[in-house]
Coordinates of C-alpha atoms in Angstrom, one line a residue:
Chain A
X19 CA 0.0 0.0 0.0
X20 CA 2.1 3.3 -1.1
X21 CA 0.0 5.4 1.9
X22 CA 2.7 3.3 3.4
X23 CA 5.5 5.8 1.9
X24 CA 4.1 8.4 3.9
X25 CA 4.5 7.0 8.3
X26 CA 1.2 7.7 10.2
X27 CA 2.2 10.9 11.2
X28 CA 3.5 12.6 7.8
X29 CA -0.1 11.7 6.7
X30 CA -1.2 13.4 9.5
X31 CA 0.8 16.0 9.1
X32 CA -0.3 16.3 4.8
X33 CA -3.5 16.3 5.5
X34 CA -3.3 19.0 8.0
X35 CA -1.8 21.3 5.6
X36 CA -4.4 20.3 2.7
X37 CA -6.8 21.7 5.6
X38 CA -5.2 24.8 5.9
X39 CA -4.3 25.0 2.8
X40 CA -8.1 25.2 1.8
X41 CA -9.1 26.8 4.2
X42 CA -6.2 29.6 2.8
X43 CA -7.4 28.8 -0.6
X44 CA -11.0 29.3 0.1
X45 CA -10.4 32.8 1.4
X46 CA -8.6 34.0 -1.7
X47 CA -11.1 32.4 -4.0
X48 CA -13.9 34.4 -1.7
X49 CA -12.1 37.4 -2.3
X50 CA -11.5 37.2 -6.1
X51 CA -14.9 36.0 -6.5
X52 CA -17.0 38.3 -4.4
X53 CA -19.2 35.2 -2.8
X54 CA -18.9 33.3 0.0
X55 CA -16.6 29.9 -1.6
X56 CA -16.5 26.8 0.6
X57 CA -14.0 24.0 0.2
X58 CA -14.8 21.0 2.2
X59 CA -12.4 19.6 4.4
X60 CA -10.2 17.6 2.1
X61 CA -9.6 14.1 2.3
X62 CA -6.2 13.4 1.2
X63 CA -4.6 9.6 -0.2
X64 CA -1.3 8.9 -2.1
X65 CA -2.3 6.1 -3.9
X66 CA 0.2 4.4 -7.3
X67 CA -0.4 6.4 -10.8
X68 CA -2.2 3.6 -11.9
X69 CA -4.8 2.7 -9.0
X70 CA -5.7 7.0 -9.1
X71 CA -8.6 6.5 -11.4
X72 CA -9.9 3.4 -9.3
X73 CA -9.5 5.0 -6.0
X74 CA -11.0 8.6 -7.0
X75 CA -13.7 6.4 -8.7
X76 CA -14.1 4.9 -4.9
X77 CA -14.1 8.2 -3.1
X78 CA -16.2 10.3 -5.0
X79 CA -18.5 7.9 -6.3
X80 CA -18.0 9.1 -10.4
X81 CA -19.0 7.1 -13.0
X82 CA -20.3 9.2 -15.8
X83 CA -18.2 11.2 -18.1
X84 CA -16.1 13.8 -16.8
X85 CA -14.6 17.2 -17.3
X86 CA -10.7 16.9 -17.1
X87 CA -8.2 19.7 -17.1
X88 CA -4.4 19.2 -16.6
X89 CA -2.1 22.1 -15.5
X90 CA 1.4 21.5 -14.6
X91 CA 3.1 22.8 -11.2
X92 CA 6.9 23.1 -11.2
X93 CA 9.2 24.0 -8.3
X94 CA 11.7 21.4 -6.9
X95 CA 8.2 19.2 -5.9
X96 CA 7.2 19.3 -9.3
X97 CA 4.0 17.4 -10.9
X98 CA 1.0 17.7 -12.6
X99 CA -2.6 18.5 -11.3
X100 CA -5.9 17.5 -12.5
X101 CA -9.0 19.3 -11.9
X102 CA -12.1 17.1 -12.4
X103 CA -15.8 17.5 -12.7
X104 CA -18.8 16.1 -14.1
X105 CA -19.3 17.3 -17.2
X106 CA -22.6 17.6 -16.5
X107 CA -21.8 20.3 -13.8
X108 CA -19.7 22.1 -16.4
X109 CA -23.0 24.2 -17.2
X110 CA -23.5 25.4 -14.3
X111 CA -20.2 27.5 -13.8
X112 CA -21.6 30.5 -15.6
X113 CA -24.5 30.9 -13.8
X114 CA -22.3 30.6 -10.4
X115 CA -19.6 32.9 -11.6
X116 CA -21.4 35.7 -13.1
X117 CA -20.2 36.1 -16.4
X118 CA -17.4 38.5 -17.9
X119 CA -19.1 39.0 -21.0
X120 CA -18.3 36.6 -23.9
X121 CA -16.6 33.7 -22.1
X122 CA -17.2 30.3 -23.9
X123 CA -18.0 27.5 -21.4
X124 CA -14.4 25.6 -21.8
X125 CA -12.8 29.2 -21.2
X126 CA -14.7 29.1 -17.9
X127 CA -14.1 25.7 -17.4
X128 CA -9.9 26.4 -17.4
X129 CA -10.3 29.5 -15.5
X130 CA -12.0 27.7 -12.7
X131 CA -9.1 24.9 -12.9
X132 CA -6.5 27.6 -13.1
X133 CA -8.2 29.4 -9.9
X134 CA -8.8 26.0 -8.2
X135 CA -5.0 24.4 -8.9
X136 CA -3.5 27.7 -8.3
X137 CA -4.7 28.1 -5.0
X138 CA -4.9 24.9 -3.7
X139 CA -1.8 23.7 -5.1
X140 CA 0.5 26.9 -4.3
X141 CA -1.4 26.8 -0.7
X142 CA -0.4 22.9 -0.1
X143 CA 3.6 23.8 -1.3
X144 CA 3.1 27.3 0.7
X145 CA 3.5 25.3 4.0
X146 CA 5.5 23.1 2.3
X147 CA 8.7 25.7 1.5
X148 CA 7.7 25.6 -1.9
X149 CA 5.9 28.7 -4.2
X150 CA 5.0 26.6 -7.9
X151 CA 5.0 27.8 -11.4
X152 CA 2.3 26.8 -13.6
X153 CA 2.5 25.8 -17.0
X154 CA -1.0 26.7 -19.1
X155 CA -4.4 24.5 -18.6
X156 CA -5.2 22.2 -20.8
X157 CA -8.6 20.4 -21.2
X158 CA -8.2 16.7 -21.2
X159 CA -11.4 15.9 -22.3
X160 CA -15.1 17.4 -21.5
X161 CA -16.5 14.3 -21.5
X162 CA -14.1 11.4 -20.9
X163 CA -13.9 8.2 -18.3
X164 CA -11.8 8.7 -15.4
X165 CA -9.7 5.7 -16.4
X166 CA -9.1 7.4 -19.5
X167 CA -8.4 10.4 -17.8
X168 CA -5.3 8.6 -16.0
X169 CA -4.8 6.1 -18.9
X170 CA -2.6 8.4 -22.0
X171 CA 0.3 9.4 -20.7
X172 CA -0.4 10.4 -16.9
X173 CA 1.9 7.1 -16.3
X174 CA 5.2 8.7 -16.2
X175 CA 4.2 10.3 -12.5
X176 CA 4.6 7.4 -10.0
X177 CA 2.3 8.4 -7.6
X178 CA -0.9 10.4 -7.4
X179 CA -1.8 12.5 -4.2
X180 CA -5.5 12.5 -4.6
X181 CA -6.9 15.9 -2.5
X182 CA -10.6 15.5 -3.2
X183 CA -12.3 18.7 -2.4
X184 CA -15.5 20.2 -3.4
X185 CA -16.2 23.4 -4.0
X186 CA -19.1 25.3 -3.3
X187 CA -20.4 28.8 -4.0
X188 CA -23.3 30.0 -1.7
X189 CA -26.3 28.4 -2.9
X190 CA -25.2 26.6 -5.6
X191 CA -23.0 23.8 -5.2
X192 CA -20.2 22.9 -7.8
X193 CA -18.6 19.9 -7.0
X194 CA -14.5 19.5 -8.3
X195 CA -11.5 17.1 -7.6
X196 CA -8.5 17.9 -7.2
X197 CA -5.4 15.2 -8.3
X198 CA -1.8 15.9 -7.5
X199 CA 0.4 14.0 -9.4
X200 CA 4.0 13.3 -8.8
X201 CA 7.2 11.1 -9.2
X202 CA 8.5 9.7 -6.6
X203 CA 11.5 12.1 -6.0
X204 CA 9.4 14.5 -5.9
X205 CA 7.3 12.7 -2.6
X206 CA 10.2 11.9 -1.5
X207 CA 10.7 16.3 -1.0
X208 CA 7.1 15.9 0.6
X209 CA 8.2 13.9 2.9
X210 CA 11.3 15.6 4.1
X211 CA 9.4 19.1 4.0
X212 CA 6.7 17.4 6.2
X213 CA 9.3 16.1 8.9
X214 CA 10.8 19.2 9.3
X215 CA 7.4 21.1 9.6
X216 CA 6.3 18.2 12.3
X217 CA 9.7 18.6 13.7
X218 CA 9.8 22.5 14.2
X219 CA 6.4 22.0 15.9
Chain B
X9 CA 11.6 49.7 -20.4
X10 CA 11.9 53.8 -19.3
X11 CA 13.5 56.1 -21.8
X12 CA 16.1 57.6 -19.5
X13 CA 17.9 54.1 -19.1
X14 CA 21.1 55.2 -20.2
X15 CA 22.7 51.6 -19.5
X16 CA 20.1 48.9 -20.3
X17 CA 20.7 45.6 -18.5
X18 CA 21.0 42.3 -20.0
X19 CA 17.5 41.4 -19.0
X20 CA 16.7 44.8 -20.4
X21 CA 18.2 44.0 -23.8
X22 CA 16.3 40.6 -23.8
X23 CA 12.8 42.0 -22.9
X24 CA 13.3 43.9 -26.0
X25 CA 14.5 41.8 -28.3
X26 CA 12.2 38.8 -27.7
X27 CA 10.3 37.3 -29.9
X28 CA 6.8 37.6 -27.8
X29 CA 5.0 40.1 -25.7
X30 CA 5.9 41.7 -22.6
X31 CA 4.3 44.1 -20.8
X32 CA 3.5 44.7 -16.8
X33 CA 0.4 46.4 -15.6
X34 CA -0.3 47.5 -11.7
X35 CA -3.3 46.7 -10.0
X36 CA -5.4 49.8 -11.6
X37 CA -4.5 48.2 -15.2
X38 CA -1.7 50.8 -15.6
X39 CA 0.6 50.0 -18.3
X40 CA 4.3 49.9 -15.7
X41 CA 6.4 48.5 -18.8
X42 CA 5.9 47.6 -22.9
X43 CA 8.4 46.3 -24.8
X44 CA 9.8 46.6 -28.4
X45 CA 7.3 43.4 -29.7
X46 CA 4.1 45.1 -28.0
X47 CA 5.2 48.2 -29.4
X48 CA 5.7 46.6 -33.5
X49 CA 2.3 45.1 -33.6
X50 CA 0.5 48.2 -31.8
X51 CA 2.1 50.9 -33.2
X52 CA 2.2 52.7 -29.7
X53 CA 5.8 52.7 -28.4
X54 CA 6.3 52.5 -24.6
X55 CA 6.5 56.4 -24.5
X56 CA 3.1 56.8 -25.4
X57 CA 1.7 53.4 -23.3
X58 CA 3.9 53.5 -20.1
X59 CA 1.9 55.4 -17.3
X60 CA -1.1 55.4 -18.9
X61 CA -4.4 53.0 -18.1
X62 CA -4.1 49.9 -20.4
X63 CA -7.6 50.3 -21.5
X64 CA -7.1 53.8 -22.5
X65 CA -5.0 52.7 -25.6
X66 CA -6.8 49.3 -25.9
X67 CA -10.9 50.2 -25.4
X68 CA -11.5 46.9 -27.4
X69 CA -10.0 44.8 -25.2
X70 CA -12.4 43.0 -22.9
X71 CA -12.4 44.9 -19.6
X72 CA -14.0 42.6 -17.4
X73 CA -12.4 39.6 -18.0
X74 CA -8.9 41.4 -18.3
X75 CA -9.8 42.9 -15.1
X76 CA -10.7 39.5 -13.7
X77 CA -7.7 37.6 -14.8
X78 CA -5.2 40.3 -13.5
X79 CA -7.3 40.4 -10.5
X80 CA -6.9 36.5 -9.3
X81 CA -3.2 36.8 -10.1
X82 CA -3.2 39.9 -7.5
X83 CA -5.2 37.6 -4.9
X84 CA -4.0 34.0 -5.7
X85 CA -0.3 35.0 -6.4
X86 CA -0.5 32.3 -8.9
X87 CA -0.2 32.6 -12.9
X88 CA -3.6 32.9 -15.0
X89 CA -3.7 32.1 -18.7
X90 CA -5.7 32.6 -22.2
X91 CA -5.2 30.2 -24.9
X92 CA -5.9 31.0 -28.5
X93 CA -8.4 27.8 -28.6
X94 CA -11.1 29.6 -26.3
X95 CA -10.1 33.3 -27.3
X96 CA -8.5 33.6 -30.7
X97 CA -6.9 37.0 -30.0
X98 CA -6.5 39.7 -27.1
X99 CA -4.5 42.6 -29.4
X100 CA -5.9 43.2 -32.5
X101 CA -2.1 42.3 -34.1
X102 CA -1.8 41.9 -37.8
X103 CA -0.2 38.5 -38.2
X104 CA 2.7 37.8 -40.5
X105 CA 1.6 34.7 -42.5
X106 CA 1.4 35.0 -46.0
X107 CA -1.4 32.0 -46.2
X108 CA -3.7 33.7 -44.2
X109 CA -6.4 30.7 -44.1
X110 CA -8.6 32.0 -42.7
X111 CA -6.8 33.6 -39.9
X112 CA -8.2 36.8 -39.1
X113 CA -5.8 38.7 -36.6
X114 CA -2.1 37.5 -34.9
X115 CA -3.3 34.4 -32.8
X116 CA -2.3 34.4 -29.4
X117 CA -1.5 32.7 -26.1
X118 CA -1.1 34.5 -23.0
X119 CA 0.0 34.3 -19.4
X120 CA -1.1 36.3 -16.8
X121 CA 2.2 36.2 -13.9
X122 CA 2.6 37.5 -10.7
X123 CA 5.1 39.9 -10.2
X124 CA 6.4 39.4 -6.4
X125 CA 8.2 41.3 -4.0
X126 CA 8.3 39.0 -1.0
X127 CA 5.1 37.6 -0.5
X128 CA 3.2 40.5 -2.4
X129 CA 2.3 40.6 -5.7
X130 CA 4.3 43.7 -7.1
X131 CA 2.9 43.8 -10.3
X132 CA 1.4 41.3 -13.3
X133 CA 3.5 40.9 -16.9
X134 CA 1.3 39.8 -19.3
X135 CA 3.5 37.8 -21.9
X136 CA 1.7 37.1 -25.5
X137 CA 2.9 34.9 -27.9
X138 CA 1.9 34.5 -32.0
X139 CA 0.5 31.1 -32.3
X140 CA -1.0 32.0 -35.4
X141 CA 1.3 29.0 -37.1
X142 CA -0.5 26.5 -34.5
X143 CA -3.7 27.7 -35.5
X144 CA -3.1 27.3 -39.6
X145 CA -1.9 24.3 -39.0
X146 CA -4.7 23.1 -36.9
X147 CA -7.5 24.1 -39.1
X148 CA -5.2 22.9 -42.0
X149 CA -5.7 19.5 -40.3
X150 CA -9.4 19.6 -39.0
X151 CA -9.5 20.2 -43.0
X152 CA -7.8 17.2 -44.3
X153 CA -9.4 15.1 -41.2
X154 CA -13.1 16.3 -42.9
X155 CA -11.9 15.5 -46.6
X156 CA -10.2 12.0 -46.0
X157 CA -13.6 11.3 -43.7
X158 CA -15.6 12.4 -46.6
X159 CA -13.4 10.1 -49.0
X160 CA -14.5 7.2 -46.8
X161 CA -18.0 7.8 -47.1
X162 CA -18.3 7.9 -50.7
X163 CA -18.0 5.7 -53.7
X164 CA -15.3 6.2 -55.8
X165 CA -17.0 5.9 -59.3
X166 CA -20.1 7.5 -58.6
X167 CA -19.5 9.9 -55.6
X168 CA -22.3 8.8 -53.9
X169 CA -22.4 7.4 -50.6
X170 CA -20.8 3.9 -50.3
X171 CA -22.4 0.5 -49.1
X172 CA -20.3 1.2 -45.7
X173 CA -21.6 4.8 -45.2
X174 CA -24.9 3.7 -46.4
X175 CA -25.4 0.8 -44.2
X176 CA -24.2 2.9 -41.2
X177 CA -26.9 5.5 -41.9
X178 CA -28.8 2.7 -42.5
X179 CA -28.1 1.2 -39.1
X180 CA -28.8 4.1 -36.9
X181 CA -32.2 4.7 -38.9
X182 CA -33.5 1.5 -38.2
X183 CA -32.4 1.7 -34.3
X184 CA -34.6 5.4 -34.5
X185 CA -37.1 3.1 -35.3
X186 CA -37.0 0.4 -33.1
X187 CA -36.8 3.0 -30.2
X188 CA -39.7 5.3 -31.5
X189 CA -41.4 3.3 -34.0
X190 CA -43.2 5.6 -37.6
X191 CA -42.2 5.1 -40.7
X192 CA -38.9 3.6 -42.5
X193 CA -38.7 2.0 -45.8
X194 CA -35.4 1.3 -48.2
X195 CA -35.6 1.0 -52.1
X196 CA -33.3 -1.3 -54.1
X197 CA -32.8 -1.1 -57.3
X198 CA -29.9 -2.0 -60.3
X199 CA -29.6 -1.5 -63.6
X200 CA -31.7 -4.1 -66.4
X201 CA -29.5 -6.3 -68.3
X202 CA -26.2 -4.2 -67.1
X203 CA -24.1 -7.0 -68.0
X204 CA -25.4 -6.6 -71.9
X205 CA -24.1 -3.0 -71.4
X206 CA -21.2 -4.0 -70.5
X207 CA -20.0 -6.7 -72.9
X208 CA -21.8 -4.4 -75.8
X209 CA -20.5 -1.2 -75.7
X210 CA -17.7 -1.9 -73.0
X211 CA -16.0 -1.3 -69.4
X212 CA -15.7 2.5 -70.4
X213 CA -19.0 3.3 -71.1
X214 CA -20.9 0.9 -68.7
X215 CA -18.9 3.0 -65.9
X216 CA -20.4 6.3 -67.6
X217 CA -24.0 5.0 -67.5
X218 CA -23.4 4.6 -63.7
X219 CA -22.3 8.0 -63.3
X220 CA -24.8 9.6 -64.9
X221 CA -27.6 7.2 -63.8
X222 CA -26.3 7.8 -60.0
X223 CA -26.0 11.7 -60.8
X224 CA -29.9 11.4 -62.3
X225 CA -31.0 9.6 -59.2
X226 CA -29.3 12.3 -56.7
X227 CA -30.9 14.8 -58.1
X228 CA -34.1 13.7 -57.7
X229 CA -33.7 12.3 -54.1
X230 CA -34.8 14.5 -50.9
X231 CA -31.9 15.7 -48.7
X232 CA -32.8 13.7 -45.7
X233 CA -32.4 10.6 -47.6
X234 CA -29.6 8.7 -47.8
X235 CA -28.5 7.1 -52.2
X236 CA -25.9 5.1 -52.0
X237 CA -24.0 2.4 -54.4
X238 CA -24.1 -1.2 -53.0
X239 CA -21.9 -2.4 -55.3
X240 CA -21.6 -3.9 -59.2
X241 CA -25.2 -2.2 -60.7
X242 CA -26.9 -2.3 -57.5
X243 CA -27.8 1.0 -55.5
X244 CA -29.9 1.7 -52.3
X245 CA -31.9 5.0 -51.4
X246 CA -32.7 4.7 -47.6
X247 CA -36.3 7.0 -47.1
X248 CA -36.6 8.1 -43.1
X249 CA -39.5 8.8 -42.0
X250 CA -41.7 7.2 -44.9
X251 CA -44.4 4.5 -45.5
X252 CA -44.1 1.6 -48.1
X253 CA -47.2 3.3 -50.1
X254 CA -44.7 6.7 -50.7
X255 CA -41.9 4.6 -50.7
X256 CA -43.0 2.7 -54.2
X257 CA -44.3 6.0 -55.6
X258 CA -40.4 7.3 -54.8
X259 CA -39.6 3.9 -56.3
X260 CA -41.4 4.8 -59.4
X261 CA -40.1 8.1 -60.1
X262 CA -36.7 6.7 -59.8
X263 CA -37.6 4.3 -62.4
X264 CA -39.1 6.8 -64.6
X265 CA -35.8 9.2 -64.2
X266 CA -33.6 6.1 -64.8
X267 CA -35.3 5.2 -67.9
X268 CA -37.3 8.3 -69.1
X269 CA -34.3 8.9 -71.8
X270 CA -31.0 7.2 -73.0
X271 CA -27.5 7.7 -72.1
X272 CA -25.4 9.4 -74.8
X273 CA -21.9 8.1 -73.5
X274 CA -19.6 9.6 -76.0
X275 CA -22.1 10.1 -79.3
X276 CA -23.2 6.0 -78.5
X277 CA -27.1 6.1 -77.2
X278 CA -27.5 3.6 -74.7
X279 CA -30.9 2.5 -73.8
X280 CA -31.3 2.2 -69.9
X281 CA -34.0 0.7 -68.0
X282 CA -34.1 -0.3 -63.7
X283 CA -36.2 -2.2 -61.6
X284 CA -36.9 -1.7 -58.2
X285 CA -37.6 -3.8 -54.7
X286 CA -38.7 -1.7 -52.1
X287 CA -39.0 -2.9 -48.4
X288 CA -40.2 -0.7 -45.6
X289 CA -39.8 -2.0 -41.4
X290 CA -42.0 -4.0 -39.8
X291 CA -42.6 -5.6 -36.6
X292 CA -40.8 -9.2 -36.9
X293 CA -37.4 -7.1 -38.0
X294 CA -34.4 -8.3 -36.1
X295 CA -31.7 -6.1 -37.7
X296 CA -31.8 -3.5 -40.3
X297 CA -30.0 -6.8 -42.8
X298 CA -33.0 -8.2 -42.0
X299 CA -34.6 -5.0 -44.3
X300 CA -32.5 -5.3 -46.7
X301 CA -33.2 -8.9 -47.4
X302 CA -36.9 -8.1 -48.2
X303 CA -35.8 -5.4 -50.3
X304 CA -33.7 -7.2 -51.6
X305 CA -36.4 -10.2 -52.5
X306 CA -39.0 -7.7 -53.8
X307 CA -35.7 -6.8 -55.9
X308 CA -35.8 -10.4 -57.3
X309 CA -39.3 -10.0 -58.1
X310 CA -39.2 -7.3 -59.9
X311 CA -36.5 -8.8 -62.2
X312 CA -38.3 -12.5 -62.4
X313 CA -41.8 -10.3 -63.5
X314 CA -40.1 -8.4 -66.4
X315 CA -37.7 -6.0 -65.0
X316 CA -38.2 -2.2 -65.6
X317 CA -40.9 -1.8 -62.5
X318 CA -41.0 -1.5 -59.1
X319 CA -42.4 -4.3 -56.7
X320 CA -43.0 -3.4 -52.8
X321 CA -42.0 -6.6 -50.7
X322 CA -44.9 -8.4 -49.0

């Protein structure tokens, strides 16, 4: 079981920080979006590359078609991050953001990923030592299988840190995944960035 | 870039000598820095831009998103992006491509990155690069993509649907039915005593009486149905959404435009004549081949009575 790379109390210690880092996130996103945002408290596996579609599958309960984006993070913990939603849900985003004028549903779409990965993301490396650079979203798919998702070419990163989080936005409620991906040197960083965090405590 | 720098830096000289779009604005959307590309493809050098409210140069740029975007890179400290798939073009930039296909303006990709001092967000450069190349070549493809699919679909000789295309068609028409039940008949029909034609007056011209049988045909049949060549002589007009009774009077018009005059292939008048086997679904069908057999046996009717009429399976 690769949870078993991280000891009892770096998990501990990761999920923690994915709290914060939400919490953290959730603030900035209220802020830029003028509305109340709430991101549930995270729940947080490193799972293999290869068991991440199975395992999200598991703990969000997805089987239709979804909405993928990719967007990679780069700092020395490097990877690449998957926003994921129901396509159906996809719809809704315009109605929940307001809407800048001539914005074309897959625009939206990659604006919410890039709002959702960059805070999230940046806020989990924050307390991590590390600040990201993104490379620019891409859509996967807007209405492809989770195991296809992770099938074409996601297999290079070793291990997946799934931080499944929903996001909601007052009364409406706009459910998205979050998927860190990563090789193993780069959990390996994790790691030592989380034992020094526990240790300073 | 200011004007007084007397000593530019390297990073100086390379802002202004790249090949892409650089430019920094503050958090009111003043323009902090432009550099030499911005400047080419605006025609407002960083004299006239720097200082100044971005929008003030640029009214036709879309405020509330541009706001938006340089607003969550304030916030979120992260980068935000625009990709030339979802919005073709933020500067109205002539592009440089002498192929212009169909490419309006410069295509372009941009970043939106945070500027920080510290923890603070100092200021966002916008970078913009010319993707127009990617975006030729992409519609050059989606291009090619719709011509080799429409290759697929048609027959060769004719340029009419083929039997694979046809049966396809065929195949999704007969599930409509199955799920909503109406109306859905097929006609098939081939040309009387082609073989005569052939070994009479040649490969050649029994090819030409094809063509310009099939071209007859198709101009006769409604868009929403489907002509197609099932091979040899033999052709198929699937009819959505029709009963058997209008099927045989499409069946006989068909006949009449096959038939009504000869085809001159090359000053030689050859007499042509069809017959027609026209099936339409019924309860008791298992598969749309199942259609096509009764067709198909109304077909062999048609020829056994006399050829050159039409015969409705049942």
């Amino acid at each position: 079981m690769p949870d078993r790379l991280l000891t009892e109390i770096q998990r501990d210690a990761l999920q923690e920080i994915a709290n914060m880092g939400m919490g953290d996130a959730a603030l900035r996103l209220s802020g830029l979006l003028d509305a109340f945002i709430e991101l549930s408290v995270p729940r947080v596996r490193v799972v293999r590359a290869a068991e991440a579609a199975r395992t999200l599958a598991a703990m969000t309960g997805i089987a239709e078609p979804v909405t993928a984006v990719r967007q990679g993070f780069r700092s020395e913990i490097r990877g690449e991050a998957l926003v994921l939603c129901r396509s159906a849900a996809v719809a809704d985003l315009g109605t929940m953001l307001g809407d800048a004028g001539d914005e074309r549903a897959d625009e939206r779409m990659l604006d919410v990923a890039n709002l959702i990965t960059g805070a999230c993301v940046s806020s989990i490396l924050d307390w991590l030592g590390r600040q990201p650079a993104f490379s620019p979203p891409e859509l996967l798919g807007d209405a492809i299988l989770l195991d296809d998702v992770f099938r074409a070419g996601m297999l290079v990163w070793d291990l997946a840190l799934l931080v499944e989080v929903s996001f909601a936005l007052e009364h409406q409620h706009f459910r998205a995944h979050l998927v860190m991906l990563m090789d193993e040197a780069s959990i390996r960083l994790v790691r030592d960035a989380l034992d020094l965090l526990v240790h300073d405590l | 870039m200011t004007a007084d720098a007397v000593t530019p830096t390297l990073a100086d000289l390379v802002v202004e000598r790249v090949g892409f779009g650089i430019f920094v604005v503050d958090r009111d959307l003043n323009v902090l820095m432009w550099n030499r590309f911005m400047a080419d493809h605006s025609g407002l050098d960083a004299a006239q831009v720097v200082g100044r409210p971005l929008f003030a140069h640029f009214p036709d740029l879309p405020q509330a998103w541009f706001a938006r975007k340089v607003e969550s890179v304030f916030r979120l400290g992260s980068a935000a992006f625009s990709s030339w798939q979802q919005r073709p073009w933020l500067f109205r930039f002539e592009h440089d491509r002498p192929i212009t296909g169909g490419v309006d303006y410069m295509q372009q990709d941009c970043t939106f990155v945070p500027l920080m001092r510290g923890r603070d967000v100092d200021a966002v450069c916008v970078t913009v690069t010319d993707v127009t190349h990617l975006s030729i070549m992409q519609r050059e493809r989606e291009e090619a993509v719709v011509r080799l699919q429409e290759y697929a679909d048609r027959d060769g000789l004719t340029g009419i649907a083929n039997r694979r295309y046809f049966e396809a068609r065929l195949a999704d028409e007969f599930a409509r039915w199955q799920h909503r039940g109406g109306d859905l008949s097929i006609l098939l029909f081939d040309l009387d005593h082609f073989k005569h034609i052939n070994d009479q007056f040649g490969h050649v011209a029994g090819d030409a009486v094809l063509r310009v049988m099939a071209q007859r045909v198709d101009s006769v049949v409604r868009s929403e149905d489907t002509f197609g060549r099932f091979g040899g002589e033999e052709f198929a007009l699937l009819l959505p959404a029709t009963p058997l009774a209008d099927a045989m009077r499409v069946a006989e018009k068909i006949r009449h435009t096959i038939g009504h005059a000869p085809i001159d292939v090359d000053g030689v008048v050859v007499p042509v004549t069809a017959s027609v086997g026209a099936a339409a679904a019924r309860h008791g069908l298992h598969g749309y081949e199942a259609l096509i057999h009764d067709a198909d046996a109304a077909l062999y009717r048609a020829k056994r009575d006399g050829r050159n009429r039409s015969v409705a399976f049942g």
